[in-house]
Coordinates of C-alpha atoms in Angstrom, one line a residue:
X792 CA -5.6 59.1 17.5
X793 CA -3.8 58.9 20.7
X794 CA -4.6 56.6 23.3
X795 CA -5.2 58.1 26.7
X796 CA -3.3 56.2 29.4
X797 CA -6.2 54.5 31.4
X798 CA -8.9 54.8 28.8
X799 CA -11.7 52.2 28.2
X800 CA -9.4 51.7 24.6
X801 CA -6.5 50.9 26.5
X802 CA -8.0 48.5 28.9
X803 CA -9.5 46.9 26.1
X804 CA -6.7 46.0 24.2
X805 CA -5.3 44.5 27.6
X806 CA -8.0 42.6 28.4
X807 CA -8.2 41.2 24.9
X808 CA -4.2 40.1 25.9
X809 CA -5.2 38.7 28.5
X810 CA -7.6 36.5 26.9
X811 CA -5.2 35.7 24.0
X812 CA -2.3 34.8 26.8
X813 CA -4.5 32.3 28.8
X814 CA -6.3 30.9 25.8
X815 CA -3.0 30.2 24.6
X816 CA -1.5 28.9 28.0
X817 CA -4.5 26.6 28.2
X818 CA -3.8 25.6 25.0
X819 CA -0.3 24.5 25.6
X820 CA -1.2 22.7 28.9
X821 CA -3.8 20.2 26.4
X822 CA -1.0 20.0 24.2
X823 CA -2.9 21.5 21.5
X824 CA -1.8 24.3 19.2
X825 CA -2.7 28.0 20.3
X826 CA -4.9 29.3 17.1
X827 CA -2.1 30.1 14.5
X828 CA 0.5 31.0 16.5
X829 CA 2.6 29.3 18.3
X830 CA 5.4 29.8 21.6
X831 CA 7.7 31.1 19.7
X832 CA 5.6 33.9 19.0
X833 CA 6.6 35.6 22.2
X834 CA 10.6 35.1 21.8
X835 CA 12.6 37.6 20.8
X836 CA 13.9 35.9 17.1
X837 CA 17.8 36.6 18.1
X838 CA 17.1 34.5 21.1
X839 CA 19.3 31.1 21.3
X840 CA 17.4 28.4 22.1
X841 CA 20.2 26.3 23.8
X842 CA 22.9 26.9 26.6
X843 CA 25.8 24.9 26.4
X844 CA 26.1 22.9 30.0
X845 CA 29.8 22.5 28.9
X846 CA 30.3 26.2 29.2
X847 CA 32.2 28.4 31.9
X848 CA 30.2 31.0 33.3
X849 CA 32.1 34.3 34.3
X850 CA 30.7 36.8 37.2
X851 CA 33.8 38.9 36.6
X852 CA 35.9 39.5 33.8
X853 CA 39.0 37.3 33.9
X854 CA 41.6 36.8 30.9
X855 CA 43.5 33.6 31.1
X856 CA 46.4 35.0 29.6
X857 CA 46.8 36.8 32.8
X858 CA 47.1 33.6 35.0
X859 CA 50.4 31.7 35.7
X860 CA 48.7 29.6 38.7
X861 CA 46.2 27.8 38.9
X862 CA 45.3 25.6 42.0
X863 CA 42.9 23.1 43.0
X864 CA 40.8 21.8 46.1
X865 CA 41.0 18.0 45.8
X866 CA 37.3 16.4 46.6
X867 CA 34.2 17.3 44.2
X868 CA 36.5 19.3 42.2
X869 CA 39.6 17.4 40.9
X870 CA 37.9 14.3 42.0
X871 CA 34.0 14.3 41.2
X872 CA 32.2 11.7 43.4
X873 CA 29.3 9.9 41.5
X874 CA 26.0 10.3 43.3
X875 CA 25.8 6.6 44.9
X876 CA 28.0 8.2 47.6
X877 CA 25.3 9.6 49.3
X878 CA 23.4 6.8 50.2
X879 CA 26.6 5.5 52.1
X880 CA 27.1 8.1 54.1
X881 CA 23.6 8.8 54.7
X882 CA 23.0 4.9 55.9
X883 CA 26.3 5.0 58.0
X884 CA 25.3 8.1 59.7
X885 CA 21.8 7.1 60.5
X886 CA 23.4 3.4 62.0
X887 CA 26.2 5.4 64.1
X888 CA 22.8 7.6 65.8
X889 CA 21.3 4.1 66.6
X890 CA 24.6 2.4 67.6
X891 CA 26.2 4.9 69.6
X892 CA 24.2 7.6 70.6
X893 CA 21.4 5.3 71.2
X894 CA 18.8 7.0 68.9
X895 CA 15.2 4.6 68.5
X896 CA 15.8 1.9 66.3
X897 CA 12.8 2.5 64.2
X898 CA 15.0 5.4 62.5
X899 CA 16.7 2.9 60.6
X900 CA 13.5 2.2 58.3
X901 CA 14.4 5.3 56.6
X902 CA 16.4 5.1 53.2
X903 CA 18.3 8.2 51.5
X904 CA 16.1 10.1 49.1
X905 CA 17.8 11.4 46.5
X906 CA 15.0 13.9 45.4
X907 CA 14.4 15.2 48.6
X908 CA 16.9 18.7 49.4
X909 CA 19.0 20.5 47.5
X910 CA 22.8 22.4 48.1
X911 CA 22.4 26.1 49.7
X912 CA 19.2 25.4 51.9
X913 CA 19.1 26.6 55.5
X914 CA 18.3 25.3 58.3
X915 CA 16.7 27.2 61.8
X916 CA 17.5 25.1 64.3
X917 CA 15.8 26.2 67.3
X918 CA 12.5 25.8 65.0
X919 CA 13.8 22.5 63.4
X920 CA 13.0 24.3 60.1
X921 CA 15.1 23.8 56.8
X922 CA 13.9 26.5 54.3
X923 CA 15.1 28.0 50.8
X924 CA 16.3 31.5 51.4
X925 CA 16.6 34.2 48.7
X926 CA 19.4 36.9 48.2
X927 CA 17.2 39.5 50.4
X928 CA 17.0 37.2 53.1
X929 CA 13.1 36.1 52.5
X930 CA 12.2 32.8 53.0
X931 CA 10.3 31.9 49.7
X932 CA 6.8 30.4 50.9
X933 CA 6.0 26.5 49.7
X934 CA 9.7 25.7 50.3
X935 CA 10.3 24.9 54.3
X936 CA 9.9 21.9 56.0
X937 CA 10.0 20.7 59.4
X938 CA 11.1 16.8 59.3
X939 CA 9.5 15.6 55.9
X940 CA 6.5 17.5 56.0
X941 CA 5.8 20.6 54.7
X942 CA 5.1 23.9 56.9
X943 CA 2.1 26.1 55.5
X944 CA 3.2 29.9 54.6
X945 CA 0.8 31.0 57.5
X946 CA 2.5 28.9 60.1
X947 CA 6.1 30.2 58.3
X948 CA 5.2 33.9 58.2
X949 CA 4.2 33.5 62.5
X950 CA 7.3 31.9 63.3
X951 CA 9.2 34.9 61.9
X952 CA 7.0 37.3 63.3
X953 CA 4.8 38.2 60.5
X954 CA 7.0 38.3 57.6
X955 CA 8.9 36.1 55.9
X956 CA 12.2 38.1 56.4
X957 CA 14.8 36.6 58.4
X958 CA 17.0 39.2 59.9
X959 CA 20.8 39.5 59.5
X960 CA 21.9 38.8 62.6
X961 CA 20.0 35.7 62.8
X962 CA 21.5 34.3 59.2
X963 CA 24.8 32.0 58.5
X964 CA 27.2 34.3 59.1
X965 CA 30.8 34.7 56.5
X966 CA 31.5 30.7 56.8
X967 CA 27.5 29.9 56.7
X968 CA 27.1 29.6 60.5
X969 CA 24.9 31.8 62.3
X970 CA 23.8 31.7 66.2
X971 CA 20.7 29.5 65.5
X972 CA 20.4 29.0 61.3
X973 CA 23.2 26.9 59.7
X974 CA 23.3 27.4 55.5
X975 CA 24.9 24.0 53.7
X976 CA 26.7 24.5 51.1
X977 CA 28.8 21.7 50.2
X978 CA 27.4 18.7 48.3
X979 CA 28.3 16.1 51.3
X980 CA 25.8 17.8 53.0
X981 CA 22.7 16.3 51.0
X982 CA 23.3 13.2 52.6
X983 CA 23.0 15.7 56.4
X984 CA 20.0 17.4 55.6
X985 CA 18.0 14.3 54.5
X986 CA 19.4 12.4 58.0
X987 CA 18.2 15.8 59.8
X988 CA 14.5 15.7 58.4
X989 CA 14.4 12.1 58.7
X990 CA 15.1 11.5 62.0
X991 CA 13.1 14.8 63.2
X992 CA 9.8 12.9 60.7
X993 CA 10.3 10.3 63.0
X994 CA 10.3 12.0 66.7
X995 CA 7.7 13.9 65.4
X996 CA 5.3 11.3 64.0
X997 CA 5.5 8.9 67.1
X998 CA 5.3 12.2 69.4
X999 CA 8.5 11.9 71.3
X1000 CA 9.9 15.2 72.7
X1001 CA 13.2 16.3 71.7
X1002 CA 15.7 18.7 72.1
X1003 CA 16.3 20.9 68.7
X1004 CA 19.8 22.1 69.4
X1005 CA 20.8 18.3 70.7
X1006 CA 19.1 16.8 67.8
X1007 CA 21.2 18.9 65.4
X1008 CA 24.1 18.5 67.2
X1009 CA 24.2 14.5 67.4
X1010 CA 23.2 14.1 63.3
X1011 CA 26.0 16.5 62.8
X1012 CA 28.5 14.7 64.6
X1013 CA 27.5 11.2 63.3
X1014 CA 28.2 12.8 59.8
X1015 CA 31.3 13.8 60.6
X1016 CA 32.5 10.6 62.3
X1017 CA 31.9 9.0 59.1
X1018 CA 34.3 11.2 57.8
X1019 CA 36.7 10.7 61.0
X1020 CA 36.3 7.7 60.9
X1021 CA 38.0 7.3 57.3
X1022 CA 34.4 5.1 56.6
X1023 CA 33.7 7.4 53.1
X1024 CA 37.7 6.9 52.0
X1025 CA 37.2 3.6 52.5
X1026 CA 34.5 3.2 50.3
X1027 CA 35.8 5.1 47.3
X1028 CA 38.9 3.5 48.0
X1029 CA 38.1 0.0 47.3
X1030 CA 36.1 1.4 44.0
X1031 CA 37.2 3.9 42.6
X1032 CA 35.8 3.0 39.2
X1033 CA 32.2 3.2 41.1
X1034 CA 32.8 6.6 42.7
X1035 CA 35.1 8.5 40.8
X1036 CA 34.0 10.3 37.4
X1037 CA 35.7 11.8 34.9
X1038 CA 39.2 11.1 36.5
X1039 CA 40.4 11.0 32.2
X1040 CA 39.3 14.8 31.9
X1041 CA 40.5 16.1 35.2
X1042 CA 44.3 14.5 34.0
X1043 CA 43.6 16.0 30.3
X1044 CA 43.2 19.4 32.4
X1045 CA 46.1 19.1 34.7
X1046 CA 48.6 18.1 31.8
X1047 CA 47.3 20.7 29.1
X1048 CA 47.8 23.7 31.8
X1049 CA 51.4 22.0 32.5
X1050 CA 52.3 21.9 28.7
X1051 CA 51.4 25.3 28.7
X1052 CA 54.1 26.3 31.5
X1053 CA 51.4 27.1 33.8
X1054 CA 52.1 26.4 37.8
X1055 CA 50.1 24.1 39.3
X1056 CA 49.3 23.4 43.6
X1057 CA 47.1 21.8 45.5
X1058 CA 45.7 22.6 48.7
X1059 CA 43.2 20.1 49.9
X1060 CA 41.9 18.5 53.6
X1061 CA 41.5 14.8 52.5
X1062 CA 44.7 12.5 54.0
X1063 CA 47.6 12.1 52.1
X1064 CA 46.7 8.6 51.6
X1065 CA 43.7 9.1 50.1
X1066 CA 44.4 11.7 48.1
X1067 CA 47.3 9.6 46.6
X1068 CA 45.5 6.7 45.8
X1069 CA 42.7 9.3 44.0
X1070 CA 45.2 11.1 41.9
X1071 CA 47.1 7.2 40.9
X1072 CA 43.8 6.7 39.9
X1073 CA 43.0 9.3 37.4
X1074 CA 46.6 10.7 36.3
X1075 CA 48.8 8.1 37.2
X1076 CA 51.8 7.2 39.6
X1077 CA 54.0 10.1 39.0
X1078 CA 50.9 12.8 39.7
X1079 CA 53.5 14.8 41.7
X1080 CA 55.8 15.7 39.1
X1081 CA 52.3 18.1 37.5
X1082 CA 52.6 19.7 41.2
X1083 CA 54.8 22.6 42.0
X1084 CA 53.1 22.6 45.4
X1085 CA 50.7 19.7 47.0
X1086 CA 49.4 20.3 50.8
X1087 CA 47.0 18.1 52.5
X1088 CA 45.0 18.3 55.7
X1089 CA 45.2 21.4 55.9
X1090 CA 42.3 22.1 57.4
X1091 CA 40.3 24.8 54.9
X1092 CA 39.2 27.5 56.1
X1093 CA 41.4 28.0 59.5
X1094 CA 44.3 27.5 57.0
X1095 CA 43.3 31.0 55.0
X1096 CA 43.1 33.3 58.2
X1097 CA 45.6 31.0 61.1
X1098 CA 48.6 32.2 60.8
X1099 CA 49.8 29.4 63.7
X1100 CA 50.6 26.2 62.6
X1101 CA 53.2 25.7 60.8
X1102 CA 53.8 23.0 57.2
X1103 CA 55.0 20.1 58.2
X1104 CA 56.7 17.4 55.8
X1105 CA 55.7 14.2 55.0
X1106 CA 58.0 11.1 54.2
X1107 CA 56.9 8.8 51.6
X1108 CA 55.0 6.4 54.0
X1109 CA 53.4 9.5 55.0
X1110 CA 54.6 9.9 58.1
X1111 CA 55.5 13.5 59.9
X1112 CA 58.9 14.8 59.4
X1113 CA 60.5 17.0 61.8
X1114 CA 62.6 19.6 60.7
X1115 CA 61.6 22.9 59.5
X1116 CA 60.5 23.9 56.1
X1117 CA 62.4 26.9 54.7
X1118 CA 60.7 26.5 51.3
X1119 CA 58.1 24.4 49.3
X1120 CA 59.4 21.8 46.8
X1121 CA 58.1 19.9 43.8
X1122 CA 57.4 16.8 44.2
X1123 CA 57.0 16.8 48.0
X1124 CA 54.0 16.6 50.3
X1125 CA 53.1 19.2 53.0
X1126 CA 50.4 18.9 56.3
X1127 CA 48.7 22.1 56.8
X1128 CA 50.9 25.1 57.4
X1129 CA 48.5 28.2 56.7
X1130 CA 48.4 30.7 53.6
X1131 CA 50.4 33.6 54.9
X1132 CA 53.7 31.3 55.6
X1133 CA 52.1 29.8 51.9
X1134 CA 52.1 33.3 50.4
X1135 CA 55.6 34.3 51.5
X1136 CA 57.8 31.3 50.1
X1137 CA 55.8 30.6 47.0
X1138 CA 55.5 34.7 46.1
X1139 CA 52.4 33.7 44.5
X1140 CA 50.1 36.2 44.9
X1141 CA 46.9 38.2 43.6
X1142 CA 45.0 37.9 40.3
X1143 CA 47.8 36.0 38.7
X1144 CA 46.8 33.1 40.8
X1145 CA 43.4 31.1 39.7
X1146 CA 42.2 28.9 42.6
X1147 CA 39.3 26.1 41.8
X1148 CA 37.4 24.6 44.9
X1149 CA 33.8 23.4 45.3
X1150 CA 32.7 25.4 48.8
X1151 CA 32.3 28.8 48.2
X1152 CA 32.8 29.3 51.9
X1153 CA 35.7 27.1 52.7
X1154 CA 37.6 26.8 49.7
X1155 CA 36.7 30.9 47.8
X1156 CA 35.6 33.5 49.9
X1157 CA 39.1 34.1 51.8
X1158 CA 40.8 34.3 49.0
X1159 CA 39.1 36.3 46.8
X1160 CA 37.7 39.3 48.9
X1161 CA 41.4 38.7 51.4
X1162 CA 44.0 37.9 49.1
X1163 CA 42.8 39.3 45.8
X1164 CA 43.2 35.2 44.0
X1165 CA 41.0 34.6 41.3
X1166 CA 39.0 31.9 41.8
X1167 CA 36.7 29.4 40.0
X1168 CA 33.6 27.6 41.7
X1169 CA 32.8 24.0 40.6
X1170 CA 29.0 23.3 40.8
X1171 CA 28.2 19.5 39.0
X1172 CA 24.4 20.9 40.0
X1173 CA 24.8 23.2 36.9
X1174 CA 24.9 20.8 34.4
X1175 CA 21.4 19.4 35.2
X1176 CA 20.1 22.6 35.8
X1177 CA 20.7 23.9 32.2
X1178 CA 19.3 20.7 30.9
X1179 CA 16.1 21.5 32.2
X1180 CA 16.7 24.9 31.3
X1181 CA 16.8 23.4 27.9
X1182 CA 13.7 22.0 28.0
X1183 CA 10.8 22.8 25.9
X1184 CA 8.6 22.4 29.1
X1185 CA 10.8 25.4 30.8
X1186 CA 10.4 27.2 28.0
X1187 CA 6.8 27.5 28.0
X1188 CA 6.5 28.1 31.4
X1189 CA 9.1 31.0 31.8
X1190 CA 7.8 32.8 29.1
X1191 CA 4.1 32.7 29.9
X1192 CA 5.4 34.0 33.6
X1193 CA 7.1 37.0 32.0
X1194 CA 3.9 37.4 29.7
X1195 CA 1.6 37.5 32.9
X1196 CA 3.8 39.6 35.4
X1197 CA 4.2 42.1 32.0
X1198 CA 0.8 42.4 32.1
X1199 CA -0.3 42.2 35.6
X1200 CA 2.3 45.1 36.0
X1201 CA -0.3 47.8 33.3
X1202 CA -3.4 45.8 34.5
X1203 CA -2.9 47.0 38.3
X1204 CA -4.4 50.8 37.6
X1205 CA -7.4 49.6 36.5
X1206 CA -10.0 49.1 39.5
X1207 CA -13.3 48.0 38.2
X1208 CA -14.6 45.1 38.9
X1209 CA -14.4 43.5 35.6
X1210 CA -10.9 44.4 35.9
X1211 CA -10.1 43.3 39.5
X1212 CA -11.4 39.7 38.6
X1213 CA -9.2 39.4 35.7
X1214 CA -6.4 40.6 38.3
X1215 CA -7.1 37.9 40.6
X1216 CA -7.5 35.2 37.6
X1217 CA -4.2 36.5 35.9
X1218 CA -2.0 35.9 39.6
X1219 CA -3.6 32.6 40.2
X1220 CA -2.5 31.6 36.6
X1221 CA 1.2 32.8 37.6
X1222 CA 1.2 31.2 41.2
X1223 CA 0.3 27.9 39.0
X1224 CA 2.9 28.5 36.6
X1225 CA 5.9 29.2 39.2
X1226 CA 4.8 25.9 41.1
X1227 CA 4.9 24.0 37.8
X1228 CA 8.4 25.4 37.2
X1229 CA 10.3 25.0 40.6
X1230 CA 8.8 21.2 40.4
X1231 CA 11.1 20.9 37.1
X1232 CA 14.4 21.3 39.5
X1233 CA 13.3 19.8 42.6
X1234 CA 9.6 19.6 43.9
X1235 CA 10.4 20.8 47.5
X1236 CA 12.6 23.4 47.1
X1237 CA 13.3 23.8 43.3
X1238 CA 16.8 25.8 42.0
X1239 CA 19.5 26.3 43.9
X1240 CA 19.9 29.0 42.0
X1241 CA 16.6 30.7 41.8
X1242 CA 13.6 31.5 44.3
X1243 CA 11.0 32.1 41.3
X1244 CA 12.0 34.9 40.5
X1245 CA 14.9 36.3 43.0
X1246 CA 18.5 34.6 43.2
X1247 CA 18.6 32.8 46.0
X1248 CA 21.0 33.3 48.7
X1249 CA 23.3 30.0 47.5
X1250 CA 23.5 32.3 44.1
X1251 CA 24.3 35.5 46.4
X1252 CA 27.0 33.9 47.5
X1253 CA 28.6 32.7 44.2
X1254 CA 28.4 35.4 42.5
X1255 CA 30.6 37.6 45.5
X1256 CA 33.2 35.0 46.0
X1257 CA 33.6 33.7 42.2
X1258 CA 35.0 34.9 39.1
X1259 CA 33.9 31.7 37.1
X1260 CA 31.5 28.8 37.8
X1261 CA 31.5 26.0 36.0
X1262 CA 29.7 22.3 36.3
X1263 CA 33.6 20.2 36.4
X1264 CA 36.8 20.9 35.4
X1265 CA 36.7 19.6 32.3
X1266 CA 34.9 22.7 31.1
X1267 CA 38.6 24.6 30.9
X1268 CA 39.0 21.9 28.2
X1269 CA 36.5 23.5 25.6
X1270 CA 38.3 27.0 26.1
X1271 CA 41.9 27.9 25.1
X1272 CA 44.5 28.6 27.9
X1273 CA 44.4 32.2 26.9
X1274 CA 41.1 32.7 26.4
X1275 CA 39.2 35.8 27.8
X1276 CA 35.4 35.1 30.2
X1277 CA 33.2 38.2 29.9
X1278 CA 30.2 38.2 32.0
X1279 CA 26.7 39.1 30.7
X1280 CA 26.0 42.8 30.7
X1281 CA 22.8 41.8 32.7
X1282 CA 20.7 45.3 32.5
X1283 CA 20.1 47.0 36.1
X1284 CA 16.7 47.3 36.4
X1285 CA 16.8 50.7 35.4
X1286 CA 18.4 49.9 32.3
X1287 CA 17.0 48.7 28.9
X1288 CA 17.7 44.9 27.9
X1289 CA 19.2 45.8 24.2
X1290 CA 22.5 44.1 24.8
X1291 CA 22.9 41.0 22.4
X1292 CA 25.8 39.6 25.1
X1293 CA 23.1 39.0 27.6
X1294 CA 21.0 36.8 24.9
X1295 CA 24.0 34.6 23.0
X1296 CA 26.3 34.5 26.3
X1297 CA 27.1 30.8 26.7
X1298 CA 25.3 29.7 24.0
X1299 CA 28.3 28.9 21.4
X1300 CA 28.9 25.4 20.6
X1301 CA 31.6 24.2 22.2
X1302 CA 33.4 21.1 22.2
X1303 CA 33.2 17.7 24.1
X1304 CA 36.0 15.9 25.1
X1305 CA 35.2 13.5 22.5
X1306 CA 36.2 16.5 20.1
X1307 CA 39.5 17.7 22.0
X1308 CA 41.7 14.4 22.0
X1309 CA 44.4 16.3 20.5
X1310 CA 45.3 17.9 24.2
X1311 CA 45.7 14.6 26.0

């Protein structure tokens, strides 16, 4: 007999779910077994249980055949720092506020915390606020903090107005800068933020007043002096062993594109100097000879839209030359110069040129939605993010959140009051259950890629000015130079999900570089 929608039958069989899904949620958080069924139960069967943290990830289709090439931002993507340079700059920063713009000297009790924020978070200035904003511009609640201490939704949602909305005109604007929120993208800015909340903890907890925009302003600048200041070359400088990682892998890349008759520049804003001692490092002395084109200090993103200054050569001392460039050689250096000038000697121009950089602002969004480049976004986040992706812990947790919104989503047209307390028990129980699962990325402000359940505005961003994403380099190792990136056929929400591309998608083995020593 059919089952009238709404019926006492109906709402039966939900309730009895209901009481099967938290039965079996409880069961899993005593670490007991569920009756005779098990997690598993609720996963599709074609479902891979893995995703390879190895793999490339493709927002657009992009055939590799079709590239002749490929160029390169230099820091965090030909060269990936290890994480112990935070701390350095972080410490260096905080001494320069002390030294020389006279900031308390108790502010130097405070150590970096690696744990604390995480790439893509914004920052309201005027309200000292730094927050986690989603791809509709919402702020998601539990995630914004003024100094080291948390800001309770109620006090976040009356800030704003009464909502949790942040309106256009007040957000980071093309290059992440708005008139009073700032978004930070690039991974030298973990070592900003935690300066930022630290020293505004510490005004705040010993009640001192303080201008927000000159507080902003002066941990900015101390940042950026030492970066000026050459203090962060230095360091990686006199160890490169210590702060450069997989400098074997980013030379295996460079020379398999080369043997492959691909073209290869670089376009970077580090110091000749620096960059050369980098590159000795990981591919050797005669680095230039893999470079049609090599251009440093060039001063990213002014260089994509300035059409003004002009390239200027560099000796071998690295010293200025004078006269004027008529055409870009191999095997020379160049000091910035600007795209358009770039564009008309080199002739290389729309999708057949690949472009890899780490700042989607800065190094992507010109030349993708401008120039028509293709371009690849290096994120070294991803690789821990899929791990704990991975986990069985995730796993659990996702599922029983798409288990409870599934059923919360039928269970709304019922009214009783029987059925208005299961309501109430059943979004407690999912609240719980998205808590538990941002705290497996980061326990203040969890993904960068995901507000609970929306992207966040970081993943926005990444998806408009990217055609690939990867977590290094040495991820075009696993993939032949010809090889064609299809992105998942993720359904529209209008859409059924009966694609099998959207399931398997990045789950194929692929190989380490322990497996590939055949391409060095």
């Amino acid at each position: 007999m059919r089952v009238e929608s709404g019926s006492a039958q109906e709402r039966g069989i939900l309730l009895e779910s209901l009481s099967t899904l938290l039965e079996k949620t409880t069961a899993s958080h005593e670490g007991r077994a569920p009756g005779n069924r098990e997690l598993t139960d609720l996963l599709p069967p074609e479902v891979c249980s893995l995703l390879n943290p190895a793999a490339i990830y493709a927002n657009n289709e992009i055939s590799l055949r079709d590239v002749e090439v490929y160029g390169f931002d230099y820091d965090y993507t030909l060269a990936q720092y290890a994480d112990a340079l935070h701390p350095e700059i972080f410490s260096a920063a905080r001494d320069i506020l002390i030294e020389h713009y006279k900031y308390p000297e108790g502010i130097r009790k405070y150590d970096y915390n690696p744990s604390f924020a995480i790439r893509g978070l914004h920052y309201d200035i005027q309200k000292s606020l730094l927050m986690k904003i989603d791809a509709f511009h919402y702020v998601q609640l539990g995630t914004a903090y003024r100094g080291l201490q948390p800001v309770p939704d109620e006090e976040v949602i009356e800030l704003y107005g009464g909502t949790q909305h942040i309106p256009l005109y007040q957000m980071s604007g093309f290059y992440g800068k708005g008139p009073s929120i700032k978004q930070f993208m690039d991974i030298f800015s973990l070592p900003e933020m935690a300066l930022l909340s630290c020293v505004v903890d510490y005004f705040l907890g010993h009640s001192l007043e303080f201008d927000q925009a000159h507080l902003y302003k002066d941990v900015t600048d101390a940042i950026r002096d030492v970066h000026v200041k050459g203090l962060m070359y230095q360091w990686i400088e006199q160890d490169m062993e210590k702060y450069i990682l997989r400098g074997d892998e980013t030379f295996a890349v460079l020379n398999r594109l080369v043997a492959h008759g691909k073209q290869l520049f670089l376009i970077t804003n580090s110091p000749f100097s620096f960059v050369d001692k980098g590159m000795r490092h990981m591919v050797g002395p005669d680095w230039r000879q893999l470079f049609d084109v090599v251009i440093v200090q060039a001063d990213k993103p002014s260089f994509f839209t300035d059409r003004r200054k002009p390239f200027r050569k560099l000796d071998e001392k690295g010293s200025l030359q004078w006269d004027r460039i008529t055409r870009l050689e191999k095997g020379k250096i160049y000091r910035q110069g600007n795209l358009f000038d770039f564009l008309r000697l080199t002739e290389w121009r729309g999708p057949r040129v690949l472009y890899f950089g780490d700042h989607l602002y800065s190094d992507l969004a010109d030349l993708m939605l401008r120039h028509g480049w293709r371009t690849g976004a290096i994120i070294p986040e991803l690789e821990r993010e899929i791990r704990i992706i991975n986990t069985e812990q995730y796993m659990h947790s996702l599922t029983w959140q798409q288990a409870l919104t599934g059923l919360l989503e039928r269970m709304q047209t019922y009214q009783d009051a029987e059925s208005r307390q299961v309501l109430a028990a059943w979004m407690k129980e999912r609240q719980e259950l998205r808590c538990i699962t941002k705290a497996l990325f980061n326990a203040q402000f969890g993904s960068i890629f995901r507000t609970f359940h929306n992207p966040t505005y970081f993943s926005r961003r990444l998806v408009r000015f990217s055609d690939l994403y990867m977590a290094s380099l040495s991820c075009l190792l696993n993939y032949r130079v010809d090889f064609t990136f299809y992105p998942r056929r993720t359904p529209l929400q209008h859409e059924a999900p009966l694609w099998m591309d959207q399931l398997c998608t990045g789950c194929m083995k692929t190989p380490f570089l322990g497996d590939m020593a055949h391409i060095r």
